[in-house]
Amino acid sequence: MMRRLKLPPWLSLLLPALIILAAVVLVPLVLSFYSSFTAYRLTRPESIFTWIGLRNYVRLFGDAGFWWAFGRTVFLLTVALNVEMLLGLGLALLVNKVTWGQRGLRTIMMFPMMFSPILVGFQFKFIFNDNIGLMNNALQSLGLTEAAIPWLVDGKLAMFAIIFAEVWMSTSVFAILILAGLFAVPRDPLEAAKVDGCTSWQTFRHITLPFIMPFINIALAIRSLDVARAYDIVKIMTNGGPAHRTELIWTMLARTGYVDAKMGLANAMGYISIALAIFFTIFFFRKLSASRQVVGMGD
């Protein structure tokens, strides 16, 4: 008679969670990674067993359309993060100066990040609409333009509209984290700088900024992951148009996988995008470690 296998108590407690994680995370991850080396098409399920090696990756590295989408993703990430950081820093500094009603301002400041990206996409699609959009109506009412501006039809203007929507939705992430950093700045160095006759800029540059840099880098790491996989806002506002001029990696991935049914190629695209996200995450976490050491928070 077979003896019953007895598991350690800690493993018995973790086993249900491990099974669920394997079912919903590990198995799909392994399957998608495997399929990126196959000719898998949704219209031909048996093609998942057709092994083609690195052909999907080689094809992508030689695809100009993919590299344009990759470049637009990096451009969106670079511009959006820098603008959000500067606006969030300014907003946090202003709120930090408020002595009455600061709690209410912090709550209001968090409202944009509470909205779903899909809802934000529909909201700004209406704002930048050629005919009935609030932006064109406001500009024409003020006499700044005579004709309606095709915000979502012109490629460059459409990318500007997407960046505007991203910045509106996520600047509060930077503002909240930087504000937390401002609360953590010790008072003694600030008072000493005031006694020594330092200007406001000198105090900010040499005392306040080094102390809040770890919080800025945390915000950059969080937002870099979000922007690197941006999809919802672009899908709703422009659907990658006009003529694919606002198409990013993840919108191109969705079109390749679910419209063209080339799921193997789409999965290869997804893993290249993951590599991009990992690169930016490592970069900002290294910046975080360096900034923590500057203010004596590191090991």
XYZ file of C-alpha atoms in Angstrom:
299
model
C 0.000 0.000 0.000
C 1.393 3.381 -1.022
C 2.300 5.730 1.784
C 0.598 9.109 1.700
C 2.955 11.951 0.830
C 3.235 14.356 3.740
C 4.033 17.955 2.866
C 5.659 20.445 5.222
C 3.042 22.689 6.907
C 4.320 25.849 5.213
C 4.094 24.215 1.766
C 0.556 22.965 2.492
C -0.500 26.533 3.235
C 1.175 27.950 0.123
C 0.173 25.161 -2.272
C -3.277 26.555 -3.280
C -1.761 29.977 -4.000
C 1.100 28.400 -5.962
C -1.344 26.350 -8.071
C -3.440 29.434 -8.868
C -0.335 31.494 -9.741
C 0.918 28.716 -11.994
C -2.471 28.463 -13.742
C -3.048 32.177 -14.344
C 0.537 33.482 -14.652
C 3.206 30.851 -15.249
C 1.407 28.641 -17.797
C 0.220 31.541 -20.037
C 3.682 33.131 -19.777
C 5.468 29.946 -20.848
C 2.903 29.286 -23.601
C 3.192 32.821 -25.016
C 6.993 32.666 -24.910
C 6.963 29.308 -26.694
C 4.503 30.531 -29.317
C 6.790 33.478 -30.137
C 9.110 30.880 -31.721
C 6.317 29.326 -33.785
C 4.197 30.274 -36.809
C 1.083 30.330 -34.616
C -1.972 31.912 -36.244
C -5.366 32.189 -34.565
C -7.062 30.975 -37.724
C -4.910 27.816 -37.741
C -4.587 26.476 -34.163
C -2.409 23.552 -35.287
C 0.273 26.050 -36.387
C 1.322 26.466 -32.738
C 3.327 23.258 -33.224
C 5.189 24.662 -36.248
C 8.568 25.624 -34.798
C 10.342 28.394 -36.733
C 12.989 29.412 -34.185
C 13.994 33.101 -34.185
C 12.252 33.901 -37.471
C 9.601 36.097 -35.812
C 12.252 38.115 -33.973
C 14.432 38.441 -37.091
C 11.385 39.600 -39.046
C 10.606 42.263 -36.443
C 14.186 43.539 -36.349
C 13.952 44.076 -40.111
C 10.455 45.599 -40.035
C 10.539 49.413 -40.420
C 6.928 49.699 -39.212
C 7.809 47.976 -35.946
C 10.779 50.274 -35.342
C 8.636 53.338 -36.034
C 6.174 52.077 -33.409
C 9.082 51.363 -31.066
C 10.482 54.871 -31.592
C 7.077 56.487 -31.006
C 6.742 54.497 -27.776
C 10.133 55.740 -26.561
C 9.243 59.291 -27.670
C 5.928 59.187 -25.796
C 7.654 57.747 -22.732
C 10.422 60.383 -22.761
C 8.209 63.426 -23.324
C 5.359 62.327 -21.061
C 7.634 61.413 -18.133
C 9.593 64.671 -18.285
C 6.499 66.865 -18.560
C 4.709 64.939 -15.795
C 7.760 65.202 -13.542
C 8.111 68.971 -14.004
C 4.395 69.665 -13.584
C 4.157 67.271 -10.636
C 7.137 68.941 -8.966
C 5.633 72.394 -9.427
C 2.239 71.243 -8.180
C 3.758 69.537 -5.124
C 5.786 72.630 -4.244
C 2.674 74.837 -4.482
C 0.533 72.494 -2.379
C 3.331 72.193 0.173
C 3.185 75.978 0.689
C -0.542 75.914 1.462
C -1.291 76.210 5.177
C -5.091 75.859 5.077
C -7.108 73.259 3.166
C -4.080 71.218 2.124
C -5.815 67.896 2.791
C -8.660 68.826 0.445
C -6.175 69.910 -2.244
C -4.347 66.585 -1.990
C -7.648 64.759 -2.466
C -8.578 66.878 -5.508
C -5.087 66.376 -6.921
C -5.656 62.602 -6.965
C -8.867 62.741 -9.032
C -7.282 62.349 -12.532
C -5.458 59.148 -11.583
C -8.753 57.633 -10.377
C -10.250 57.659 -13.894
C -10.012 54.626 -16.149
C -7.642 55.149 -19.140
C -10.539 54.180 -21.430
C -12.717 56.905 -19.935
C -9.864 59.417 -20.265
C -9.452 58.378 -23.908
C -13.135 59.033 -24.673
C -12.993 62.305 -22.751
C -10.051 63.679 -24.740
C -11.353 62.255 -28.002
C -14.354 64.534 -27.462
C -12.188 67.496 -26.354
C -10.002 67.280 -29.490
C -12.864 66.485 -31.889
C -12.607 68.484 -35.131
C -16.225 69.684 -35.223
C -17.676 69.681 -31.706
C -14.517 69.475 -29.596
C -14.059 71.853 -26.670
C -10.525 72.733 -27.772
C -11.514 73.988 -31.212
C -14.587 75.771 -29.863
C -12.489 77.552 -27.244
C -9.789 78.587 -29.733
C -12.350 79.867 -32.250
C -14.350 81.709 -29.571
C -11.176 83.498 -28.447
C -10.368 84.409 -32.062
C -7.075 82.472 -32.019
C -8.028 80.318 -35.006
C -10.503 80.726 -37.848
C -10.853 77.117 -38.978
C -11.105 73.952 -36.904
C -7.757 72.278 -36.224
C -7.682 68.555 -37.142
C -6.153 67.446 -33.852
C -6.762 63.713 -34.272
C -6.342 63.587 -38.054
C -2.908 65.175 -38.395
C -0.190 62.741 -37.273
C 1.912 65.220 -35.257
C -1.094 66.882 -33.635
C -2.609 63.496 -32.790
C 0.555 62.491 -30.918
C 0.413 65.822 -29.062
C -3.200 65.103 -28.079
C -2.229 61.651 -26.770
C 0.649 63.114 -24.742
C -1.703 65.787 -23.371
C -4.152 63.102 -22.218
C -1.383 61.015 -20.625
C 0.026 64.046 -18.800
C -3.407 65.109 -17.525
C -4.146 61.633 -16.194
C -0.810 60.852 -14.524
C 0.824 64.088 -13.354
C -0.846 63.515 -9.994
C 1.278 60.344 -9.519
C 4.399 62.511 -9.489
C 2.731 65.237 -7.439
C 1.613 62.861 -4.669
C 4.953 61.065 -4.387
C 6.995 64.287 -4.520
C 4.706 65.828 -1.912
C 5.409 62.832 0.328
C 9.112 63.490 -0.197
C 8.690 67.158 0.749
C 7.012 66.101 3.992
C 10.030 63.872 4.735
C 12.652 66.612 4.239
C 14.274 67.317 7.647
C 13.778 70.827 9.043
C 17.275 71.317 10.494
C 19.163 71.655 7.159
C 16.514 74.080 5.879
C 16.787 76.274 8.962
C 20.584 76.150 8.807
C 20.494 77.242 5.141
C 18.225 80.153 6.049
C 20.614 81.237 8.842
C 23.572 81.029 6.446
C 21.785 83.371 4.031
C 21.109 80.883 1.218
C 18.588 81.928 -1.428
C 15.401 79.925 -2.027
C 16.905 78.452 -5.189
C 20.132 77.427 -3.417
C 18.129 75.801 -0.615
C 15.987 73.920 -3.122
C 18.918 72.895 -5.343
C 21.266 71.650 -2.638
C 18.935 70.471 0.154
C 15.337 69.884 -0.953
C 15.986 68.370 -4.398
C 18.485 65.674 -3.241
C 16.031 64.580 -0.526
C 13.080 64.260 -2.910
C 15.030 62.607 -5.775
C 14.359 59.059 -4.442
C 10.617 59.813 -4.580
C 10.948 61.249 -8.101
C 12.792 58.129 -9.260
C 10.117 55.878 -7.736
C 7.484 57.810 -9.705
C 9.608 57.550 -12.880
C 9.948 53.775 -12.447
C 6.193 53.331 -11.928
C 5.201 55.547 -14.844
C 7.812 54.114 -17.222
C 6.103 50.728 -16.886
C 2.705 52.306 -17.573
C 3.770 54.325 -20.619
C 5.888 51.510 -22.104
C 2.690 49.430 -22.370
C 0.351 52.308 -23.278
C -2.669 51.019 -25.189
C -6.072 52.155 -23.916
C -5.825 55.904 -24.565
C -4.234 55.467 -28.006
C -6.770 52.809 -29.009
C -9.724 55.024 -28.091
C -8.404 58.378 -29.348
C -6.778 57.457 -32.672
C -6.666 53.636 -32.973
C -3.060 54.100 -34.118
C -4.037 56.457 -36.945
C -3.890 58.438 -39.059
C -2.012 56.022 -41.333
C -0.392 54.325 -38.280
C 1.370 57.580 -37.291
C 0.378 57.228 -33.627
C 0.730 53.477 -33.480
C 2.732 52.276 -30.481
C 4.146 48.829 -29.749
C 1.078 47.586 -27.888
C -1.467 48.889 -30.411
C 0.591 47.299 -33.176
C 0.774 44.110 -31.109
C -3.014 43.995 -30.717
C -3.562 44.614 -34.440
C -1.022 41.946 -35.397
C -2.380 39.356 -32.970
C -6.141 39.866 -33.099
C -6.800 41.530 -36.474
C -4.110 39.888 -38.618
C -4.322 36.703 -36.437
C -0.487 36.401 -36.347
C -0.280 35.522 -32.654
C 3.251 34.093 -32.782
C 4.581 37.321 -34.273
C 2.536 39.388 -31.797
C 3.968 37.469 -28.839
C 7.501 38.087 -30.108
C 6.607 41.772 -30.294
C 5.312 41.618 -26.734
C 8.553 40.184 -25.373
C 10.576 42.897 -27.090
C 8.261 45.436 -25.440
C 8.799 43.715 -22.073
C 12.551 44.060 -22.614
C 12.027 47.810 -23.150
C 10.042 48.078 -19.919
C 12.675 46.095 -17.995
C 15.431 48.357 -19.352
C 13.711 51.535 -18.142
C 12.849 49.943 -14.793
C 16.463 48.928 -14.162
C 17.653 52.382 -15.262
C 15.354 54.224 -12.861
C 16.012 51.833 -9.971
C 19.732 52.451 -10.385
C 18.994 56.164 -10.277
C 16.930 55.509 -7.155
C 19.787 53.670 -5.442
C 22.228 56.465 -6.307
C 19.880 59.174 -5.011
C 19.287 57.233 -1.777
C 23.016 57.050 -1.175
C 23.399 60.797 -1.746
C 21.036 61.579 1.126
C 22.323 58.758 3.326
C 19.318 56.445 2.863
C 21.264 53.656 1.161
C 23.410 50.905 2.640
